[in-house]
Amino acid sequence: MSHNHHERKGLRAGETLKIPPFETLAREHVAAKWASEMSAVAAAYAHFRRVEPEIDEQLRAQKPGMGPYRPSAAAKLELDAAASALRPVVEHLRAAGVKTKKFAQAVEAFEQLASGEGSFSTDYATEEIHQCFSYGISALE
């Protein structure tokens, strides 16, 4: 709400909001000591966002429920890069005594999507990854 000029009490019908990029919003909520980790999270998020449309399109074209995802070569590279960016962050947080279970699940989701093995929700696959990123940001607060 701080990026919009109106009262914090609520939104009005038909109101248009300015939503800053993910990195801007996340950096506002992350403690200064985690700034380098936030850079890695932002990089992973950028990799994910590049392939999110492909993932959604492929999964939502299937019957509701669970289905396979077969990444293109480019998508596999992006997903592997996202997982590689997040692994050291999860390990560093773990070493610092921060709870990382949900954040580690984002890494696992990238690895599983990149492998092309397993089944994924045809309705909620990328939403679950967004939620894992949210948990990761919370861990960095």
Short mmCIF file of N, CA, C and O in Angstrom, two decimals, residues 3-133:
data_model
loop_
_atom_site.label_atom_id
_atom_site.label_comp_id
_atom_site.label_asym_id
_atom_site.label_seq_id
_atom_site.Cartn_x
_atom_site.Cartn_y
_atom_site.Cartn_z
N HIS A 3 3.11 2.05 -1.87
CA HIS A 3 3.43 2.47 -3.23
C HIS A 3 2.24 3.13 -3.94
O HIS A 3 2.32 3.47 -5.11
N ASN A 4 1.14 3.30 -3.21
CA ASN A 4 -0.07 3.90 -3.77
C ASN A 4 -0.51 5.05 -2.88
O ASN A 4 -0.27 5.05 -1.68
N HIS A 5 -1.17 6.01 -3.47
CA HIS A 5 -1.57 7.20 -2.74
C HIS A 5 -3.05 7.14 -2.35
O HIS A 5 -3.91 7.65 -3.05
N HIS A 6 -3.32 6.47 -1.26
CA HIS A 6 -4.67 6.47 -0.70
C HIS A 6 -4.60 5.94 0.72
O HIS A 6 -3.55 5.51 1.20
N GLU A 7 -5.73 5.94 1.39
CA GLU A 7 -5.77 5.50 2.78
C GLU A 7 -5.49 4.00 2.86
O GLU A 7 -5.80 3.25 1.96
N ARG A 8 -4.95 3.58 4.00
CA ARG A 8 -4.63 2.17 4.19
C ARG A 8 -5.86 1.36 4.61
O ARG A 8 -5.77 0.14 4.75
N LYS A 9 -6.98 2.00 4.79
CA LYS A 9 -8.16 1.29 5.32
C LYS A 9 -8.72 0.27 4.35
O LYS A 9 -9.38 -0.67 4.74
N GLY A 10 -8.54 0.46 3.10
CA GLY A 10 -9.09 -0.50 2.16
C GLY A 10 -9.03 0.00 0.74
O GLY A 10 -8.56 1.11 0.46
N LEU A 11 -9.49 -0.83 -0.15
CA LEU A 11 -9.51 -0.49 -1.56
C LEU A 11 -10.91 -0.10 -1.99
O LEU A 11 -11.89 -0.58 -1.45
N ARG A 12 -10.96 0.75 -2.98
CA ARG A 12 -12.25 1.15 -3.54
C ARG A 12 -12.50 0.34 -4.81
O ARG A 12 -11.57 -0.02 -5.52
N ALA A 13 -13.76 0.09 -5.11
CA ALA A 13 -14.12 -0.66 -6.31
C ALA A 13 -13.56 0.05 -7.54
O ALA A 13 -13.65 1.27 -7.66
N GLY A 14 -12.95 -0.69 -8.43
CA GLY A 14 -12.41 -0.15 -9.66
C GLY A 14 -11.08 0.55 -9.53
O GLY A 14 -10.56 1.08 -10.51
N GLU A 15 -10.52 0.56 -8.34
CA GLU A 15 -9.25 1.25 -8.12
C GLU A 15 -8.10 0.51 -8.79
O GLU A 15 -8.04 -0.72 -8.80
N THR A 16 -7.20 1.25 -9.39
CA THR A 16 -6.01 0.67 -10.00
C THR A 16 -4.84 0.86 -9.05
O THR A 16 -4.60 1.96 -8.57
N LEU A 17 -4.12 -0.21 -8.80
CA LEU A 17 -2.98 -0.15 -7.90
C LEU A 17 -1.68 -0.26 -8.67
O LEU A 17 -1.60 -0.95 -9.68
N LYS A 18 -0.67 0.42 -8.18
CA LYS A 18 0.67 0.28 -8.71
C LYS A 18 1.35 -0.81 -7.90
O LYS A 18 1.44 -0.71 -6.68
N ILE A 19 1.82 -1.84 -8.58
CA ILE A 19 2.49 -2.93 -7.89
C ILE A 19 3.94 -2.98 -8.36
O ILE A 19 4.20 -3.26 -9.52
N PRO A 20 4.85 -2.69 -7.47
CA PRO A 20 6.28 -2.70 -7.83
C PRO A 20 6.74 -4.12 -8.17
O PRO A 20 6.08 -5.09 -7.81
N PRO A 21 7.90 -4.24 -8.79
CA PRO A 21 8.44 -5.56 -9.08
C PRO A 21 8.67 -6.37 -7.80
O PRO A 21 8.85 -5.81 -6.71
N PHE A 22 8.66 -7.67 -7.95
CA PHE A 22 8.86 -8.60 -6.84
C PHE A 22 10.08 -8.22 -6.01
O PHE A 22 10.02 -8.18 -4.78
N GLU A 23 11.19 -7.93 -6.68
CA GLU A 23 12.43 -7.64 -5.97
C GLU A 23 12.29 -6.43 -5.05
O GLU A 23 12.80 -6.43 -3.94
N THR A 24 11.59 -5.41 -5.52
CA THR A 24 11.39 -4.20 -4.71
C THR A 24 10.57 -4.51 -3.47
O THR A 24 10.94 -4.13 -2.35
N LEU A 25 9.48 -5.21 -3.65
CA LEU A 25 8.62 -5.56 -2.52
C LEU A 25 9.35 -6.47 -1.52
O LEU A 25 9.27 -6.25 -0.31
N ALA A 26 10.05 -7.44 -2.05
CA ALA A 26 10.74 -8.37 -1.16
C ALA A 26 11.85 -7.68 -0.38
O ALA A 26 12.00 -7.89 0.83
N ARG A 27 12.62 -6.83 -1.04
CA ARG A 27 13.73 -6.13 -0.35
C ARG A 27 13.22 -5.24 0.78
O ARG A 27 13.91 -5.04 1.77
N GLU A 28 12.01 -4.73 0.64
CA GLU A 28 11.44 -3.89 1.70
C GLU A 28 11.14 -4.69 2.97
O GLU A 28 11.00 -4.12 4.03
N HIS A 29 11.03 -6.00 2.83
CA HIS A 29 10.66 -6.83 3.98
C HIS A 29 11.79 -7.72 4.48
O HIS A 29 11.61 -8.47 5.42
N VAL A 30 12.95 -7.61 3.86
CA VAL A 30 14.06 -8.47 4.23
C VAL A 30 15.05 -7.70 5.09
O VAL A 30 15.38 -6.55 4.81
N ALA A 31 15.53 -8.38 6.13
CA ALA A 31 16.52 -7.76 7.01
C ALA A 31 17.81 -7.49 6.23
O ALA A 31 18.17 -8.23 5.32
N ALA A 32 18.51 -6.43 6.60
CA ALA A 32 19.73 -6.02 5.90
C ALA A 32 20.78 -7.13 5.87
O ALA A 32 21.51 -7.27 4.90
N LYS A 33 20.83 -7.93 6.92
CA LYS A 33 21.84 -9.00 6.97
C LYS A 33 21.62 -10.08 5.92
O LYS A 33 22.51 -10.85 5.63
N TRP A 34 20.43 -10.11 5.30
CA TRP A 34 20.13 -11.11 4.28
C TRP A 34 20.14 -10.53 2.87
O TRP A 34 19.62 -11.14 1.93
N ALA A 35 20.75 -9.38 2.68
CA ALA A 35 20.72 -8.71 1.37
C ALA A 35 21.31 -9.58 0.26
O ALA A 35 20.76 -9.66 -0.84
N SER A 36 22.42 -10.25 0.51
CA SER A 36 23.02 -11.07 -0.55
C SER A 36 22.15 -12.28 -0.85
O SER A 36 22.05 -12.70 -2.01
N GLU A 37 21.51 -12.84 0.16
CA GLU A 37 20.60 -13.96 -0.07
C GLU A 37 19.39 -13.50 -0.89
O GLU A 37 18.92 -14.22 -1.75
N MET A 38 18.95 -12.27 -0.63
CA MET A 38 17.81 -11.75 -1.37
C MET A 38 18.15 -11.61 -2.85
O MET A 38 17.30 -11.84 -3.71
N SER A 39 19.38 -11.26 -3.16
CA SER A 39 19.80 -11.18 -4.56
C SER A 39 19.67 -12.53 -5.25
O SER A 39 19.22 -12.62 -6.39
N ALA A 40 20.05 -13.59 -4.55
CA ALA A 40 19.93 -14.94 -5.11
C ALA A 40 18.47 -15.33 -5.28
O ALA A 40 18.09 -15.95 -6.28
N VAL A 41 17.63 -14.96 -4.31
CA VAL A 41 16.20 -15.25 -4.40
C VAL A 41 15.60 -14.51 -5.59
O VAL A 41 14.81 -15.07 -6.36
N ALA A 42 15.96 -13.25 -5.76
CA ALA A 42 15.46 -12.46 -6.89
C ALA A 42 15.89 -13.08 -8.22
O ALA A 42 15.10 -13.13 -9.17
N ALA A 43 17.12 -13.56 -8.29
CA ALA A 43 17.60 -14.21 -9.51
C ALA A 43 16.80 -15.48 -9.79
O ALA A 43 16.40 -15.73 -10.94
N ALA A 44 16.56 -16.28 -8.76
CA ALA A 44 15.78 -17.51 -8.93
C ALA A 44 14.37 -17.19 -9.39
O ALA A 44 13.81 -17.86 -10.26
N TYR A 45 13.80 -16.15 -8.80
CA TYR A 45 12.44 -15.75 -9.17
C TYR A 45 12.39 -15.31 -10.64
O TYR A 45 11.46 -15.66 -11.37
N ALA A 46 13.41 -14.61 -11.09
CA ALA A 46 13.46 -14.18 -12.49
C ALA A 46 13.53 -15.38 -13.43
O ALA A 46 12.85 -15.41 -14.46
N HIS A 47 14.32 -16.38 -13.07
CA HIS A 47 14.40 -17.60 -13.87
C HIS A 47 13.03 -18.27 -13.93
O HIS A 47 12.57 -18.70 -15.00
N PHE A 48 12.38 -18.37 -12.79
CA PHE A 48 11.06 -18.99 -12.71
C PHE A 48 10.03 -18.24 -13.55
O PHE A 48 9.26 -18.84 -14.30
N ARG A 49 10.01 -16.93 -13.45
CA ARG A 49 9.02 -16.12 -14.18
C ARG A 49 9.16 -16.28 -15.70
O ARG A 49 8.18 -16.20 -16.42
N ARG A 50 10.38 -16.53 -16.17
CA ARG A 50 10.59 -16.72 -17.61
C ARG A 50 9.91 -17.99 -18.13
O ARG A 50 9.53 -18.06 -19.29
N VAL A 51 9.80 -19.01 -17.30
CA VAL A 51 9.20 -20.27 -17.75
C VAL A 51 7.80 -20.51 -17.19
O VAL A 51 7.13 -21.45 -17.60
N GLU A 52 7.36 -19.66 -16.29
CA GLU A 52 6.03 -19.85 -15.69
C GLU A 52 4.93 -19.96 -16.74
O GLU A 52 4.06 -20.84 -16.62
N PRO A 53 4.90 -19.11 -17.80
CA PRO A 53 3.83 -19.26 -18.79
C PRO A 53 3.82 -20.64 -19.47
O PRO A 53 2.76 -21.21 -19.70
N GLU A 54 5.02 -21.17 -19.76
CA GLU A 54 5.09 -22.50 -20.38
C GLU A 54 4.54 -23.57 -19.45
O GLU A 54 3.81 -24.46 -19.86
N ILE A 55 4.92 -23.48 -18.17
CA ILE A 55 4.45 -24.46 -17.18
C ILE A 55 2.93 -24.40 -17.08
O ILE A 55 2.25 -25.43 -17.17
N ASP A 56 2.40 -23.19 -16.89
CA ASP A 56 0.95 -23.02 -16.78
C ASP A 56 0.23 -23.54 -18.02
O ASP A 56 -0.76 -24.26 -17.91
N GLU A 57 0.71 -23.15 -19.18
CA GLU A 57 0.05 -23.55 -20.42
C GLU A 57 0.00 -25.07 -20.56
O GLU A 57 -1.03 -25.65 -20.89
N GLN A 58 1.14 -25.71 -20.31
CA GLN A 58 1.20 -27.16 -20.47
C GLN A 58 0.31 -27.88 -19.45
O GLN A 58 -0.42 -28.82 -19.79
N LEU A 59 0.35 -27.45 -18.20
CA LEU A 59 -0.43 -28.13 -17.17
C LEU A 59 -1.92 -27.85 -17.30
O LEU A 59 -2.74 -28.74 -17.15
N ARG A 60 -2.27 -26.63 -17.61
CA ARG A 60 -3.71 -26.29 -17.68
C ARG A 60 -4.38 -26.85 -18.93
O ARG A 60 -5.60 -26.87 -19.02
N ALA A 61 -3.61 -27.29 -19.91
CA ALA A 61 -4.17 -27.91 -21.11
C ALA A 61 -4.61 -29.35 -20.83
O ALA A 61 -5.28 -29.96 -21.66
N GLN A 62 -4.26 -29.86 -19.65
CA GLN A 62 -4.61 -31.23 -19.29
C GLN A 62 -5.90 -31.26 -18.49
O GLN A 62 -6.45 -30.23 -18.10
N LYS A 63 -6.39 -32.47 -18.22
CA LYS A 63 -7.59 -32.64 -17.41
C LYS A 63 -7.32 -32.11 -16.00
O LYS A 63 -6.19 -32.18 -15.51
N PRO A 64 -8.35 -31.60 -15.32
CA PRO A 64 -8.17 -31.16 -13.93
C PRO A 64 -7.65 -32.29 -13.05
O PRO A 64 -7.99 -33.44 -13.25
N GLY A 65 -6.80 -31.93 -12.14
CA GLY A 65 -6.22 -32.91 -11.22
C GLY A 65 -4.72 -32.84 -11.25
O GLY A 65 -4.14 -31.79 -11.03
N MET A 66 -4.11 -33.96 -11.57
CA MET A 66 -2.65 -34.04 -11.62
C MET A 66 -2.24 -34.46 -13.03
O MET A 66 -2.94 -35.20 -13.70
N GLY A 67 -1.06 -33.96 -13.44
CA GLY A 67 -0.58 -34.32 -14.76
C GLY A 67 0.91 -34.12 -14.87
O GLY A 67 1.54 -33.46 -14.04
N PRO A 68 1.51 -34.66 -15.94
CA PRO A 68 2.96 -34.51 -16.13
C PRO A 68 3.31 -33.14 -16.71
O PRO A 68 2.49 -32.50 -17.36
N TYR A 69 4.53 -32.72 -16.45
CA TYR A 69 5.07 -31.52 -17.10
C TYR A 69 6.36 -31.94 -17.76
O TYR A 69 7.25 -32.52 -17.12
N ARG A 70 6.48 -31.67 -19.04
CA ARG A 70 7.69 -31.99 -19.80
C ARG A 70 8.34 -30.67 -20.22
O ARG A 70 7.87 -30.01 -21.14
N PRO A 71 9.41 -30.26 -19.54
CA PRO A 71 10.03 -28.97 -19.86
C PRO A 71 10.76 -28.98 -21.19
O PRO A 71 11.34 -29.99 -21.59
N SER A 72 10.70 -27.85 -21.86
CA SER A 72 11.53 -27.67 -23.05
C SER A 72 12.97 -27.56 -22.57
O SER A 72 13.24 -27.41 -21.38
N ALA A 73 13.90 -27.61 -23.51
CA ALA A 73 15.32 -27.48 -23.14
C ALA A 73 15.58 -26.14 -22.46
O ALA A 73 16.31 -26.07 -21.45
N ALA A 74 14.97 -25.07 -22.99
CA ALA A 74 15.17 -23.74 -22.40
C ALA A 74 14.57 -23.67 -21.00
O ALA A 74 15.17 -23.10 -20.08
N ALA A 75 13.39 -24.27 -20.81
CA ALA A 75 12.74 -24.26 -19.50
C ALA A 75 13.58 -25.06 -18.50
O ALA A 75 13.73 -24.64 -17.34
N LYS A 76 14.12 -26.18 -18.92
CA LYS A 76 14.96 -26.98 -18.03
C LYS A 76 16.16 -26.17 -17.54
O LYS A 76 16.49 -26.19 -16.36
N LEU A 77 16.79 -25.43 -18.45
CA LEU A 77 17.93 -24.59 -18.05
C LEU A 77 17.51 -23.54 -17.03
O LEU A 77 18.22 -23.30 -16.05
N GLU A 78 16.37 -22.88 -17.25
CA GLU A 78 15.88 -21.86 -16.32
C GLU A 78 15.55 -22.46 -14.96
O GLU A 78 15.89 -21.89 -13.92
N LEU A 79 14.87 -23.60 -14.95
CA LEU A 79 14.50 -24.24 -13.69
C LEU A 79 15.72 -24.72 -12.92
O LEU A 79 15.79 -24.58 -11.70
N ASP A 80 16.70 -25.28 -13.65
CA ASP A 80 17.94 -25.69 -13.00
C ASP A 80 18.68 -24.48 -12.41
O ASP A 80 19.22 -24.54 -11.31
N ALA A 81 18.68 -23.38 -13.15
CA ALA A 81 19.34 -22.16 -12.66
C ALA A 81 18.64 -21.62 -11.42
O ALA A 81 19.30 -21.16 -10.48
N ALA A 82 17.31 -21.69 -11.39
CA ALA A 82 16.57 -21.23 -10.21
C ALA A 82 16.92 -22.08 -9.00
O ALA A 82 17.20 -21.55 -7.91
N ALA A 83 16.94 -23.39 -9.17
CA ALA A 83 17.28 -24.28 -8.07
C ALA A 83 18.72 -24.04 -7.60
O ALA A 83 18.98 -23.99 -6.40
N SER A 84 19.62 -23.85 -8.55
CA SER A 84 21.03 -23.59 -8.20
C SER A 84 21.20 -22.29 -7.42
O SER A 84 22.05 -22.19 -6.54
N ALA A 85 20.40 -21.29 -7.75
CA ALA A 85 20.47 -20.01 -7.03
C ALA A 85 19.93 -20.14 -5.61
O ALA A 85 20.44 -19.50 -4.68
N LEU A 86 18.92 -20.98 -5.43
CA LEU A 86 18.28 -21.09 -4.12
C LEU A 86 18.97 -22.06 -3.15
O LEU A 86 18.91 -21.85 -1.94
N ARG A 87 19.62 -23.09 -3.68
CA ARG A 87 20.24 -24.09 -2.79
C ARG A 87 21.16 -23.47 -1.75
O ARG A 87 21.05 -23.77 -0.55
N PRO A 88 22.11 -22.58 -2.15
CA PRO A 88 23.01 -21.99 -1.14
C PRO A 88 22.26 -21.11 -0.12
O PRO A 88 22.66 -21.04 1.04
N VAL A 89 21.17 -20.49 -0.55
CA VAL A 89 20.39 -19.66 0.37
C VAL A 89 19.76 -20.53 1.44
O VAL A 89 19.83 -20.23 2.64
N VAL A 90 19.17 -21.64 1.02
CA VAL A 90 18.55 -22.56 1.97
C VAL A 90 19.59 -23.08 2.95
O VAL A 90 19.36 -23.10 4.17
N GLU A 91 20.75 -23.47 2.44
CA GLU A 91 21.81 -23.99 3.32
C GLU A 91 22.31 -22.92 4.29
O GLU A 91 22.55 -23.22 5.46
N HIS A 92 22.47 -21.70 3.82
CA HIS A 92 22.93 -20.62 4.69
C HIS A 92 21.90 -20.32 5.77
O HIS A 92 22.26 -20.12 6.95
N LEU A 93 20.64 -20.31 5.42
CA LEU A 93 19.58 -20.08 6.40
C LEU A 93 19.55 -21.21 7.42
O LEU A 93 19.42 -20.97 8.63
N ARG A 94 19.66 -22.43 6.94
CA ARG A 94 19.68 -23.59 7.84
C ARG A 94 20.83 -23.49 8.83
O ARG A 94 20.66 -23.74 10.03
N ALA A 95 22.01 -23.12 8.32
CA ALA A 95 23.19 -22.99 9.19
C ALA A 95 23.00 -21.88 10.22
O ALA A 95 23.56 -21.96 11.31
N ALA A 96 22.20 -20.87 9.87
CA ALA A 96 21.95 -19.76 10.80
C ALA A 96 20.82 -20.08 11.77
O ALA A 96 20.45 -19.25 12.60
N GLY A 97 20.24 -21.28 11.65
CA GLY A 97 19.17 -21.69 12.57
C GLY A 97 17.79 -21.22 12.17
O GLY A 97 16.86 -21.26 12.98
N VAL A 98 17.62 -20.79 10.94
CA VAL A 98 16.32 -20.32 10.45
C VAL A 98 15.55 -21.51 9.89
O VAL A 98 16.13 -22.37 9.22
N LYS A 99 14.25 -21.56 10.16
CA LYS A 99 13.42 -22.63 9.62
C LYS A 99 13.33 -22.48 8.11
O LYS A 99 12.98 -21.41 7.61
N THR A 100 13.62 -23.54 7.39
CA THR A 100 13.68 -23.46 5.93
C THR A 100 12.86 -24.51 5.21
O THR A 100 12.94 -24.62 3.99
N LYS A 101 12.07 -25.28 5.91
CA LYS A 101 11.37 -26.40 5.28
C LYS A 101 10.56 -25.96 4.06
O LYS A 101 10.69 -26.54 2.98
N LYS A 102 9.73 -24.95 4.20
CA LYS A 102 8.89 -24.51 3.08
C LYS A 102 9.72 -23.92 1.95
O LYS A 102 9.42 -24.10 0.78
N PHE A 103 10.78 -23.21 2.30
CA PHE A 103 11.64 -22.62 1.29
C PHE A 103 12.38 -23.72 0.53
O PHE A 103 12.52 -23.67 -0.70
N ALA A 104 12.83 -24.73 1.24
CA ALA A 104 13.51 -25.86 0.60
C ALA A 104 12.57 -26.57 -0.36
O ALA A 104 13.01 -27.13 -1.37
N GLN A 105 11.28 -26.52 -0.09
CA GLN A 105 10.30 -27.13 -0.98
C GLN A 105 10.28 -26.43 -2.34
O GLN A 105 10.00 -27.06 -3.36
N ALA A 106 10.59 -25.14 -2.37
CA ALA A 106 10.67 -24.44 -3.65
C ALA A 106 11.81 -25.00 -4.48
O ALA A 106 11.66 -25.21 -5.69
N VAL A 107 12.93 -25.26 -3.84
CA VAL A 107 14.08 -25.85 -4.54
C VAL A 107 13.69 -27.22 -5.09
O VAL A 107 13.95 -27.55 -6.25
N GLU A 108 13.04 -28.02 -4.26
CA GLU A 108 12.61 -29.35 -4.68
C GLU A 108 11.62 -29.27 -5.85
O GLU A 108 11.67 -30.08 -6.78
N ALA A 109 10.73 -28.28 -5.81
CA ALA A 109 9.76 -28.11 -6.89
C ALA A 109 10.45 -27.78 -8.20
O ALA A 109 10.11 -28.34 -9.26
N PHE A 110 11.46 -26.91 -8.15
CA PHE A 110 12.22 -26.59 -9.36
C PHE A 110 12.93 -27.83 -9.90
O PHE A 110 12.93 -28.08 -11.10
N GLU A 111 13.55 -28.56 -9.00
CA GLU A 111 14.27 -29.76 -9.43
C GLU A 111 13.33 -30.79 -10.05
O GLU A 111 13.65 -31.40 -11.07
N GLN A 112 12.16 -30.96 -9.44
CA GLN A 112 11.20 -31.93 -9.96
C GLN A 112 10.64 -31.46 -11.31
O GLN A 112 10.52 -32.26 -12.24
N LEU A 113 10.32 -30.19 -11.43
CA LEU A 113 9.83 -29.67 -12.70
C LEU A 113 10.90 -29.83 -13.79
O LEU A 113 10.59 -30.23 -14.92
N ALA A 114 12.14 -29.52 -13.46
CA ALA A 114 13.24 -29.61 -14.43
C ALA A 114 13.48 -31.05 -14.88
O ALA A 114 13.86 -31.29 -16.03
N SER A 115 13.24 -32.01 -13.99
CA SER A 115 13.48 -33.41 -14.32
C SER A 115 12.43 -33.97 -15.28
O SER A 115 12.69 -34.95 -15.96
N GLY A 116 11.25 -33.34 -15.31
CA GLY A 116 10.18 -33.85 -16.17
C GLY A 116 9.55 -35.11 -15.63
O GLY A 116 8.81 -35.80 -16.34
N GLU A 117 9.81 -35.42 -14.39
CA GLU A 117 9.25 -36.62 -13.76
C GLU A 117 8.22 -36.22 -12.72
O GLU A 117 8.28 -35.14 -12.16
N GLY A 118 7.29 -37.09 -12.46
CA GLY A 118 6.28 -36.84 -11.45
C GLY A 118 5.06 -36.15 -12.02
O GLY A 118 4.99 -35.82 -13.21
N SER A 119 4.10 -35.95 -11.15
CA SER A 119 2.85 -35.29 -11.53
C SER A 119 2.70 -34.01 -10.74
O SER A 119 3.16 -33.91 -9.61
N PHE A 120 2.02 -33.06 -11.36
CA PHE A 120 1.84 -31.75 -10.76
C PHE A 120 0.37 -31.35 -10.86
O PHE A 120 -0.33 -31.80 -11.76
N SER A 121 -0.05 -30.50 -9.97
CA SER A 121 -1.41 -30.01 -10.02
C SER A 121 -1.62 -29.24 -11.32
O SER A 121 -0.84 -28.35 -11.64
N THR A 122 -2.66 -29.60 -12.04
CA THR A 122 -2.94 -28.90 -13.29
C THR A 122 -3.57 -27.54 -13.02
O THR A 122 -3.69 -26.73 -13.93
N ASP A 123 -3.95 -27.30 -11.80
CA ASP A 123 -4.56 -26.02 -11.44
C ASP A 123 -3.64 -25.12 -10.62
O ASP A 123 -3.73 -23.90 -10.70
N TYR A 124 -2.77 -25.71 -9.81
CA TYR A 124 -2.04 -24.92 -8.82
C TYR A 124 -0.52 -25.07 -8.84
O TYR A 124 0.14 -24.65 -7.91
N ALA A 125 0.07 -25.62 -9.88
CA ALA A 125 1.51 -25.89 -9.88
C ALA A 125 2.33 -24.64 -9.62
O ALA A 125 3.17 -24.61 -8.72
N THR A 126 2.13 -23.59 -10.39
CA THR A 126 2.97 -22.41 -10.20
C THR A 126 2.55 -21.61 -8.98
O THR A 126 3.38 -20.94 -8.38
N GLU A 127 1.28 -21.69 -8.58
CA GLU A 127 0.85 -21.00 -7.37
C GLU A 127 1.57 -21.54 -6.15
O GLU A 127 1.92 -20.81 -5.23
N GLU A 128 1.80 -22.86 -6.14
CA GLU A 128 2.52 -23.47 -5.02
C GLU A 128 3.96 -22.98 -4.97
O GLU A 128 4.51 -22.79 -3.89
N ILE A 129 4.58 -22.75 -6.11
CA ILE A 129 5.95 -22.24 -6.13
C ILE A 129 5.96 -20.80 -5.63
O ILE A 129 6.83 -20.42 -4.86
N HIS A 130 4.98 -20.01 -6.04
CA HIS A 130 4.88 -18.64 -5.52
C HIS A 130 4.77 -18.66 -4.00
O HIS A 130 5.39 -17.84 -3.32
N GLN A 131 3.99 -19.58 -3.48
CA GLN A 131 3.82 -19.67 -2.03
C GLN A 131 5.15 -20.04 -1.36
O GLN A 131 5.49 -19.49 -0.32
N CYS A 132 5.92 -20.92 -1.97
CA CYS A 132 7.23 -21.27 -1.40
C CYS A 132 8.17 -20.07 -1.39
O CYS A 132 8.92 -19.87 -0.44
N PHE A 133 8.11 -19.25 -2.44
CA PHE A 133 8.91 -18.02 -2.45
C PHE A 133 8.48 -17.12 -1.30
O PHE A 133 9.30 -16.50 -0.63
#
